[in-house]
Amino acid sequence: MTRLITVGAAQLGPIQRADSRARVVDRMIDLIRQAKDHGCDLVVFPELALTTFFPRWWMESQDEIDTFFERELPGPETRRLFEAANAAGIGFKLGFAELTHDGKRARRFNTAVLVDKSGRQVGKYRKIHLPGHAEHEPWRAFQHLEKRYFEVGDLGWGVWKTMGGHLGMAICNDRRWPETYRVMGLQDVEMIMIGYNTPRHNPPAPDHDRLSEFHNQLVMQAGAYQNATWVVGVAKCGVEEGCEMIGASCIVAPTGQVVAQAITQDDELVVARCDLDAGLSYKKSTFNFAVHRQPQAYGMIVERKGAVPPSGT
Ligand code: ING
């Protein structure tokens, strides 16, 4: 018996600072319409999909920073998106900047929510690996202030039984860290949805720029294969306010193979029919965690944060 889920990776082209949420929602609803035409069950949108990638700018006014956050979701400007998906009978994952209050103070996270075909919010994830820096670094061609504008996510990496399978989420820089995939792999995840906004140029390491798409694909193929799971990576890309971000959205099978990939740096729906049982043969053999893993040897991975070189001469 195969458990097929038809997935639409809904890559978004650039969103300029002046682009309204309404304009962006129009574009996303068009991608949902295309997904419906292709028989998609699930649509995956990028990280911070409603606005331009604002951590590229140093801002002092919290009010100005907060214009990029959602205080409620769905809210007045995003309700149309939820209604369109529900009318199409399509579930979706949406990345956005979350501003919430815990009764004592405001909390700000780089967040993703998973909504099923009935419109129910079944899962939420808050980004844990925040890249970049927390202070103004004017030497950079552009800033990357995620460590300033967001808190480290406090929900862990969950896996939810929905859409006929075990689905999990991660966000952008998370995809570069093997721990991200393994925590979900240990929850028997079958599909991991990852949105990203990845500038091509990395100011502290410009020699990496030419390898941006290679590294993007490498980490998601590795994560998929080593945890016998589908990985759906979806970009917001193109030139936003003079800053180019890579596309290369792709759908990776548990075999590690890329089964579909975007070819533009614009709005583009990438579709694949994903058999959620495709990882089973790996989970029963090569990556049978219960049989082959040796957690007693892995303690350093949790106990030690930074690398410590060997002692001696
Ligand atoms: N963006 C980038 C990412 O991890 C980055 C940050 C860029 C890291 C280039 C390394 C090299 O894809 C986000 N938003 O995490």
mmCIF file of C-alpha atoms and ligand atoms in Angstrom:
data_model
loop_
_atom_site.group_PDB
_atom_site.id
_atom_site.type_symbol
_atom_site.label_atom_id
_atom_site.label_comp_id
_atom_site.label_asym_id
_atom_site.label_seq_id
_atom_site.Cartn_x
_atom_site.Cartn_y
_atom_site.Cartn_z
ATOM 1 C CA MET A 1 0.000 0.000 0.000
ATOM 2 C CA THR A 2 1.493 3.410 -0.883
ATOM 3 C CA ARG A 3 0.583 6.545 0.998
ATOM 4 C CA LEU A 4 0.895 9.186 -1.706
ATOM 5 C CA ILE A 5 0.903 12.895 -0.889
ATOM 6 C CA THR A 6 1.233 15.351 -3.761
ATOM 7 C CA VAL A 7 3.372 18.239 -2.594
ATOM 8 C CA GLY A 8 3.733 21.721 -4.067
ATOM 9 C CA ALA A 9 6.915 23.562 -3.118
ATOM 10 C CA ALA A 10 5.710 27.146 -3.538
ATOM 11 C CA GLN A 11 8.879 29.116 -4.164
ATOM 12 C CA LEU A 12 8.479 32.886 -3.932
ATOM 13 C CA GLY A 13 10.468 35.415 -5.900
ATOM 14 C CA PRO A 14 11.611 38.627 -4.276
ATOM 15 C CA ILE A 15 9.417 40.702 -1.971
ATOM 16 C CA GLN A 16 10.472 44.349 -1.891
ATOM 17 C CA ARG A 17 10.128 46.456 1.226
ATOM 18 C CA ALA A 18 7.262 48.439 -0.330
ATOM 19 C CA ASP A 19 5.337 45.296 -1.349
ATOM 20 C CA SER A 20 2.181 45.040 0.744
ATOM 21 C CA ARG A 21 1.113 41.834 2.463
ATOM 22 C CA ALA A 22 -1.997 41.976 0.278
ATOM 23 C CA ARG A 23 0.161 41.847 -2.850
ATOM 24 C CA VAL A 24 2.157 38.942 -1.470
ATOM 25 C CA VAL A 25 -1.002 37.082 -0.444
ATOM 26 C CA ASP A 26 -2.297 37.521 -4.009
ATOM 27 C CA ARG A 27 0.863 35.798 -5.281
ATOM 28 C CA MET A 28 0.517 33.004 -2.741
ATOM 29 C CA ILE A 29 -3.143 32.451 -3.610
ATOM 30 C CA ASP A 30 -2.124 32.148 -7.263
ATOM 31 C CA LEU A 31 0.372 29.440 -6.265
ATOM 32 C CA ILE A 32 -2.399 27.662 -4.334
ATOM 33 C CA ARG A 33 -4.597 27.814 -7.450
ATOM 34 C CA GLN A 34 -1.763 26.264 -9.487
ATOM 35 C CA ALA A 35 -1.328 23.630 -6.756
ATOM 36 C CA LYS A 36 -5.031 22.815 -6.919
ATOM 37 C CA ASP A 37 -4.765 22.403 -10.708
ATOM 38 C CA HIS A 38 -1.934 19.906 -10.140
ATOM 39 C CA GLY A 39 -3.829 17.913 -7.524
ATOM 40 C CA CYS A 40 -1.619 18.948 -4.615
ATOM 41 C CA ASP A 41 -2.566 17.894 -1.097
ATOM 42 C CA LEU A 42 0.006 20.136 0.581
ATOM 43 C CA VAL A 43 1.724 23.433 -0.283
ATOM 44 C CA VAL A 44 4.972 24.514 1.387
ATOM 45 C CA PHE A 45 5.744 28.240 1.511
ATOM 46 C CA PRO A 46 9.159 29.757 2.381
ATOM 47 C CA GLU A 47 10.538 31.228 5.611
ATOM 48 C CA LEU A 48 9.250 34.757 6.463
ATOM 49 C CA ALA A 49 7.014 34.476 3.398
ATOM 50 C CA LEU A 50 4.897 37.599 3.982
ATOM 51 C CA THR A 51 7.537 40.328 3.851
ATOM 52 C CA THR A 52 10.964 41.173 2.551
ATOM 53 C CA PHE A 53 13.852 39.626 4.533
ATOM 54 C CA PHE A 54 14.068 42.492 7.023
ATOM 55 C CA PRO A 55 17.020 41.160 9.134
ATOM 56 C CA ARG A 56 19.223 42.531 6.325
ATOM 57 C CA TRP A 57 18.730 45.995 7.831
ATOM 58 C CA TRP A 58 19.889 47.562 11.100
ATOM 59 C CA MET A 59 16.805 49.174 12.659
ATOM 60 C CA GLU A 60 16.660 50.935 16.040
ATOM 61 C CA SER A 61 12.937 51.557 16.343
ATOM 62 C CA GLN A 62 11.125 48.508 17.724
ATOM 63 C CA ASP A 63 7.922 49.889 16.213
ATOM 64 C CA GLU A 64 9.554 49.854 12.786
ATOM 65 C CA ILE A 65 10.923 46.341 13.321
ATOM 66 C CA ASP A 66 7.496 45.147 14.469
ATOM 67 C CA THR A 67 5.887 46.228 11.176
ATOM 68 C CA PHE A 68 7.415 43.046 9.750
ATOM 69 C CA PHE A 69 5.772 40.805 12.401
ATOM 70 C CA GLU A 70 2.321 39.183 12.567
ATOM 71 C CA ARG A 71 0.424 39.732 15.837
ATOM 72 C CA GLU A 72 -2.175 37.139 14.864
ATOM 73 C CA LEU A 73 -2.381 34.474 12.185
ATOM 74 C CA PRO A 74 -4.610 34.433 10.314
ATOM 75 C CA GLY A 75 -4.968 38.163 10.636
ATOM 76 C CA PRO A 76 -6.895 40.724 8.584
ATOM 77 C CA GLU A 77 -4.352 40.648 5.729
ATOM 78 C CA THR A 78 -3.693 36.888 5.744
ATOM 79 C CA ARG A 79 -7.190 35.462 6.282
ATOM 80 C CA ARG A 80 -7.720 35.333 2.511
ATOM 81 C CA LEU A 81 -4.789 32.937 2.204
ATOM 82 C CA PHE A 82 -6.189 30.549 4.808
ATOM 83 C CA GLU A 83 -9.628 30.724 3.170
ATOM 84 C CA ALA A 84 -8.207 30.046 -0.307
ATOM 85 C CA ALA A 85 -6.273 27.008 0.923
ATOM 86 C CA ASN A 86 -9.290 25.681 2.801
ATOM 87 C CA ALA A 87 -11.559 26.211 -0.224
ATOM 88 C CA ALA A 88 -9.028 24.307 -2.348
ATOM 89 C CA GLY A 89 -8.865 21.514 0.247
ATOM 90 C CA ILE A 90 -5.101 21.987 0.526
ATOM 91 C CA GLY A 91 -2.956 21.908 3.649
ATOM 92 C CA PHE A 92 0.015 24.259 3.876
ATOM 93 C CA LYS A 93 3.109 25.290 5.797
ATOM 94 C CA LEU A 94 3.687 29.036 6.186
ATOM 95 C CA GLY A 95 6.736 30.857 7.510
ATOM 96 C CA PHE A 96 6.255 34.231 9.197
ATOM 97 C CA ALA A 97 7.640 36.553 11.895
ATOM 98 C CA GLU A 98 5.632 35.892 15.078
ATOM 99 C CA LEU A 99 5.025 38.625 17.687
ATOM 100 C CA THR A 100 3.249 37.249 20.734
ATOM 101 C CA HIS A 101 2.878 37.997 24.463
ATOM 102 C CA ASP A 102 3.401 35.495 27.270
ATOM 103 C CA GLY A 103 1.529 37.580 29.813
ATOM 104 C CA LYS A 104 4.704 39.296 30.956
ATOM 105 C CA ARG A 105 6.543 40.473 27.888
ATOM 106 C CA ALA A 106 6.553 40.499 24.076
ATOM 107 C CA ARG A 107 8.158 37.476 22.419
ATOM 108 C CA ARG A 108 9.439 37.486 18.833
ATOM 109 C CA PHE A 109 10.193 34.323 16.839
ATOM 110 C CA ASN A 110 10.956 33.240 13.282
ATOM 111 C CA THR A 111 8.025 30.815 13.056
ATOM 112 C CA ALA A 112 6.305 28.292 10.791
ATOM 113 C CA VAL A 113 2.811 26.852 11.129
ATOM 114 C CA LEU A 114 1.344 23.722 9.580
ATOM 115 C CA VAL A 115 -2.353 23.902 8.635
ATOM 116 C CA ASP A 116 -4.212 20.778 7.479
ATOM 117 C CA LYS A 117 -6.795 20.436 4.695
ATOM 118 C CA SER A 118 -9.604 21.297 7.068
ATOM 119 C CA GLY A 119 -7.903 24.584 7.970
ATOM 120 C CA ARG A 120 -6.872 23.413 11.459
ATOM 121 C CA GLN A 121 -3.469 24.542 12.718
ATOM 122 C CA VAL A 122 -1.863 21.225 13.624
ATOM 123 C CA GLY A 123 1.717 22.309 14.271
ATOM 124 C CA LYS A 124 3.973 25.249 15.070
ATOM 125 C CA TYR A 125 7.760 25.529 15.004
ATOM 126 C CA ARG A 126 10.016 28.420 16.098
ATOM 127 C CA LYS A 127 13.448 28.616 14.502
ATOM 128 C CA ILE A 128 16.223 27.331 16.764
ATOM 129 C CA HIS A 129 19.415 27.878 14.740
ATOM 130 C CA LEU A 130 19.480 31.674 14.314
ATOM 131 C CA PRO A 131 22.423 32.647 12.073
ATOM 132 C CA GLY A 132 24.081 36.010 11.711
ATOM 133 C CA HIS A 133 24.833 38.493 14.501
ATOM 134 C CA ALA A 134 23.119 40.652 17.160
ATOM 135 C CA GLU A 135 24.958 43.980 16.830
ATOM 136 C CA HIS A 136 25.305 46.454 13.948
ATOM 137 C CA GLU A 137 28.219 45.442 11.741
ATOM 138 C CA PRO A 138 28.476 48.242 9.157
ATOM 139 C CA TRP A 139 31.407 46.551 7.401
ATOM 140 C CA ARG A 140 28.944 44.074 5.900
ATOM 141 C CA ALA A 141 27.342 44.760 2.482
ATOM 142 C CA PHE A 142 24.102 43.955 4.336
ATOM 143 C CA GLN A 143 23.272 42.862 7.886
ATOM 144 C CA HIS A 144 21.969 39.477 9.042
ATOM 145 C CA LEU A 145 20.371 40.396 12.384
ATOM 146 C CA GLU A 146 18.299 37.289 13.148
ATOM 147 C CA LYS A 147 20.127 36.941 16.487
ATOM 148 C CA ARG A 148 18.859 40.419 17.363
ATOM 149 C CA TYR A 149 15.315 40.415 16.045
ATOM 150 C CA PHE A 150 14.290 36.880 17.088
ATOM 151 C CA GLU A 151 14.522 34.734 20.203
ATOM 152 C CA VAL A 152 15.802 31.161 19.911
ATOM 153 C CA GLY A 153 12.799 28.908 19.347
ATOM 154 C CA ASP A 154 11.366 27.273 22.487
ATOM 155 C CA LEU A 155 9.223 24.520 20.977
ATOM 156 C CA GLY A 156 11.860 22.030 19.838
ATOM 157 C CA TRP A 157 11.371 20.132 16.589
ATOM 158 C CA GLY A 158 7.947 18.477 16.672
ATOM 159 C CA VAL A 159 6.558 15.777 14.388
ATOM 160 C CA TRP A 160 2.798 15.641 13.846
ATOM 161 C CA LYS A 161 0.537 12.829 12.636
ATOM 162 C CA THR A 162 -1.346 14.618 9.838
ATOM 163 C CA MET A 163 -2.000 14.530 6.066
ATOM 164 C CA GLY A 164 -1.689 10.727 6.259
ATOM 165 C CA GLY A 165 1.874 10.747 7.586
ATOM 166 C CA HIS A 166 4.383 12.060 10.138
ATOM 167 C CA LEU A 167 5.281 15.633 9.204
ATOM 168 C CA GLY A 168 7.871 17.963 10.727
ATOM 169 C CA MET A 169 9.246 21.439 10.111
ATOM 170 C CA ALA A 170 12.529 23.323 10.241
ATOM 171 C CA ILE A 171 13.585 26.800 9.109
ATOM 172 C CA CYS A 172 16.478 27.853 6.890
ATOM 173 C CA ASN A 173 19.756 27.693 8.836
ATOM 174 C CA ASP A 174 18.361 24.673 10.746
ATOM 175 C CA ARG A 175 18.852 22.659 7.518
ATOM 176 C CA ARG A 176 22.630 22.988 7.791
ATOM 177 C CA TRP A 177 22.761 21.168 11.142
ATOM 178 C CA PRO A 178 22.416 17.354 11.197
ATOM 179 C CA GLU A 179 20.879 17.486 14.701
ATOM 180 C CA THR A 180 17.784 19.140 13.210
ATOM 181 C CA TYR A 181 16.948 16.128 11.043
ATOM 182 C CA ARG A 182 17.942 13.497 13.609
ATOM 183 C CA VAL A 183 15.688 14.900 16.355
ATOM 184 C CA MET A 184 12.765 14.492 13.945
ATOM 185 C CA GLY A 185 14.141 11.201 12.620
ATOM 186 C CA LEU A 186 13.921 9.895 16.187
ATOM 187 C CA GLN A 187 10.205 10.752 16.045
ATOM 188 C CA ASP A 188 9.801 8.670 12.870
ATOM 189 C CA VAL A 189 9.332 11.714 10.632
ATOM 190 C CA GLU A 190 8.394 10.980 7.003
ATOM 191 C CA MET A 191 8.476 14.497 5.538
ATOM 192 C CA ILE A 192 10.327 17.596 6.742
ATOM 193 C CA MET A 193 9.237 20.974 5.344
ATOM 194 C CA ILE A 194 11.924 23.670 5.337
ATOM 195 C CA GLY A 195 11.523 27.273 4.171
ATOM 196 C CA TYR A 196 14.604 29.434 3.586
ATOM 197 C CA ASN A 197 15.814 32.934 2.695
ATOM 198 C CA THR A 198 19.483 32.477 1.797
ATOM 199 C CA PRO A 199 21.549 35.434 0.595
ATOM 200 C CA ARG A 200 24.109 34.273 -1.972
ATOM 201 C CA HIS A 201 26.770 36.490 -0.418
ATOM 202 C CA ASN A 202 27.926 35.596 3.073
ATOM 203 C CA PRO A 203 30.023 38.591 4.210
ATOM 204 C CA PRO A 204 32.208 36.687 6.718
ATOM 205 C CA ALA A 205 33.010 33.994 4.105
ATOM 206 C CA PRO A 206 32.710 35.369 0.545
ATOM 207 C CA ASP A 207 34.648 32.390 -0.823
ATOM 208 C CA HIS A 208 31.602 30.250 0.006
ATOM 209 C CA ASP A 209 29.300 32.279 -2.248
ATOM 210 C CA ARG A 210 29.988 30.245 -5.412
ATOM 211 C CA LEU A 211 28.970 27.065 -3.524
ATOM 212 C CA SER A 212 25.634 28.392 -2.188
ATOM 213 C CA GLU A 213 23.347 26.159 -4.243
ATOM 214 C CA PHE A 214 25.670 23.165 -3.788
ATOM 215 C CA HIS A 215 25.640 23.539 0.024
ATOM 216 C CA ASN A 216 21.887 24.121 0.010
ATOM 217 C CA GLN A 217 21.236 20.853 -1.821
ATOM 218 C CA LEU A 218 23.980 18.876 -0.064
ATOM 219 C CA VAL A 219 22.564 19.371 3.428
ATOM 220 C CA MET A 220 18.988 18.550 2.484
ATOM 221 C CA GLN A 221 19.999 15.434 0.541
ATOM 222 C CA ALA A 222 22.115 14.288 3.489
ATOM 223 C CA GLY A 223 19.356 15.000 6.005
ATOM 224 C CA ALA A 224 16.802 13.150 3.894
ATOM 225 C CA TYR A 225 18.917 10.042 3.301
ATOM 226 C CA GLN A 226 20.363 9.771 6.845
ATOM 227 C CA ASN A 227 16.876 9.918 8.364
ATOM 228 C CA ALA A 228 14.951 8.130 5.609
ATOM 229 C CA THR A 229 12.600 11.076 5.185
ATOM 230 C CA TRP A 230 11.309 13.353 2.451
ATOM 231 C CA VAL A 231 12.679 16.892 2.644
ATOM 232 C CA VAL A 232 10.899 19.780 0.927
ATOM 233 C CA GLY A 233 13.108 22.894 0.748
ATOM 234 C CA VAL A 234 11.402 26.099 -0.409
ATOM 235 C CA ALA A 235 13.111 29.434 -1.090
ATOM 236 C CA LYS A 236 12.105 33.024 -1.104
ATOM 237 C CA CYS A 237 14.669 34.181 -3.665
ATOM 238 C CA GLY A 238 15.775 36.643 -6.309
ATOM 239 C CA VAL A 239 17.016 40.178 -5.754
ATOM 240 C CA GLU A 240 15.299 41.814 -2.769
ATOM 241 C CA GLU A 241 16.370 45.434 -2.145
ATOM 242 C CA GLY A 242 19.629 44.792 -3.991
ATOM 243 C CA CYS A 243 20.418 41.562 -2.127
ATOM 244 C CA GLU A 244 20.332 38.339 -4.183
ATOM 245 C CA MET A 245 18.959 35.250 -2.476
ATOM 246 C CA ILE A 246 19.284 31.763 -3.955
ATOM 247 C CA GLY A 247 16.341 29.715 -5.242
ATOM 248 C CA ALA A 248 16.896 26.043 -6.041
ATOM 249 C CA SER A 249 13.797 24.971 -4.128
ATOM 250 C CA CYS A 250 13.664 21.198 -4.255
ATOM 251 C CA ILE A 251 11.881 18.065 -3.158
ATOM 252 C CA VAL A 252 14.245 15.335 -1.925
ATOM 253 C CA ALA A 253 13.227 11.691 -1.522
ATOM 254 C CA PRO A 254 14.284 9.472 1.420
ATOM 255 C CA THR A 255 16.727 7.902 -1.052
ATOM 256 C CA GLY A 256 18.557 11.245 -1.083
ATOM 257 C CA GLN A 257 17.584 11.879 -4.709
ATOM 258 C CA VAL A 258 16.279 15.273 -5.795
ATOM 259 C CA VAL A 259 12.987 14.447 -7.536
ATOM 260 C CA ALA A 260 11.999 18.001 -8.515
ATOM 261 C CA GLN A 261 13.691 21.398 -8.459
ATOM 262 C CA ALA A 262 12.903 25.016 -9.264
ATOM 263 C CA ILE A 263 14.628 26.530 -12.320
ATOM 264 C CA THR A 264 13.807 30.216 -11.748
ATOM 265 C CA GLN A 265 14.368 32.785 -9.027
ATOM 266 C CA ASP A 266 10.713 33.834 -9.135
ATOM 267 C CA ASP A 267 7.346 32.545 -7.957
ATOM 268 C CA GLU A 268 7.418 28.931 -9.091
ATOM 269 C CA LEU A 269 5.442 25.857 -8.046
ATOM 270 C CA VAL A 270 7.511 22.663 -7.956
ATOM 271 C CA VAL A 271 5.309 19.543 -7.731
ATOM 272 C CA ALA A 272 6.059 15.936 -6.855
ATOM 273 C CA ARG A 273 4.000 12.875 -5.904
ATOM 274 C CA CYS A 274 5.627 11.685 -2.678
ATOM 275 C CA ASP A 275 5.168 8.133 -1.431
ATOM 276 C CA LEU A 276 5.403 8.396 2.346
ATOM 277 C CA ASP A 277 6.389 4.706 2.437
ATOM 278 C CA ALA A 278 9.509 5.382 0.344
ATOM 279 C CA GLY A 279 11.645 5.596 3.488
ATOM 280 C CA LEU A 280 10.484 2.318 4.991
ATOM 281 C CA SER A 281 13.125 0.087 3.395
ATOM 282 C CA TYR A 282 15.842 2.374 4.854
ATOM 283 C CA LYS A 283 14.190 2.515 8.300
ATOM 284 C CA LYS A 284 14.107 -1.288 8.296
ATOM 285 C CA SER A 285 17.725 -1.728 7.199
ATOM 286 C CA THR A 286 20.537 0.810 6.958
ATOM 287 C CA PHE A 287 18.857 3.388 9.227
ATOM 288 C CA ASN A 288 17.088 1.100 11.641
ATOM 289 C CA PHE A 289 17.891 3.430 14.536
ATOM 290 C CA ALA A 290 16.798 1.000 17.278
ATOM 291 C CA VAL A 291 19.146 -1.710 15.968
ATOM 292 C CA HIS A 292 22.182 0.258 14.840
ATOM 293 C CA ARG A 293 22.512 3.511 16.791
ATOM 294 C CA GLN A 294 24.895 3.700 19.775
ATOM 295 C CA PRO A 295 23.658 6.660 21.874
ATOM 296 C CA GLN A 296 26.114 5.873 24.691
ATOM 297 C CA ALA A 297 28.864 7.032 22.304
ATOM 298 C CA TYR A 298 27.126 10.271 21.315
ATOM 299 C CA GLY A 299 27.172 12.170 24.635
ATOM 300 C CA MET A 300 29.588 14.833 23.393
ATOM 301 C CA ILE A 301 27.048 15.955 20.794
ATOM 302 C CA VAL A 302 24.738 17.196 23.554
ATOM 303 C CA GLU A 303 27.224 18.040 26.319
ATOM 304 C CA ARG A 304 29.708 20.110 24.311
ATOM 305 C CA LYS A 305 28.768 23.334 22.432
ATOM 306 C CA GLY A 306 32.006 24.364 20.724
ATOM 307 C CA ALA A 307 34.819 22.169 19.444
ATOM 308 C CA VAL A 308 37.735 21.470 21.834
ATOM 309 C CA PRO A 309 40.969 20.515 20.031
ATOM 310 C CA PRO A 310 42.967 17.506 21.209
ATOM 311 C CA SER A 311 45.479 18.259 24.026
ATOM 312 C CA GLY A 312 49.216 17.419 23.947
ATOM 313 C CA THR A 313 52.064 18.686 21.760
HETATM 314 N N1 ING B 1 19.768 32.289 5.979
HETATM 315 C C1 ING B 1 20.998 31.678 5.673
HETATM 316 C C2 ING B 1 20.964 30.152 5.673
HETATM 317 O O1 ING B 1 21.366 29.465 6.608
HETATM 318 C C3 ING B 1 23.396 31.749 5.776
HETATM 319 C C4 ING B 1 22.137 32.191 6.490
HETATM 320 C C5 ING B 1 23.682 32.214 4.507
HETATM 321 C C6 ING B 1 24.226 30.842 6.388
HETATM 322 C C7 ING B 1 24.824 31.770 3.827
HETATM 323 C C8 ING B 1 25.380 30.389 5.735
HETATM 324 C C9 ING B 1 25.682 30.858 4.465
HETATM 325 O O2 ING B 1 20.554 29.648 4.636
HETATM 326 C C10 ING B 1 18.910 32.110 7.012
HETATM 327 N N2 ING B 1 17.812 32.891 7.015
HETATM 328 O O3 ING B 1 19.126 31.303 7.907
#
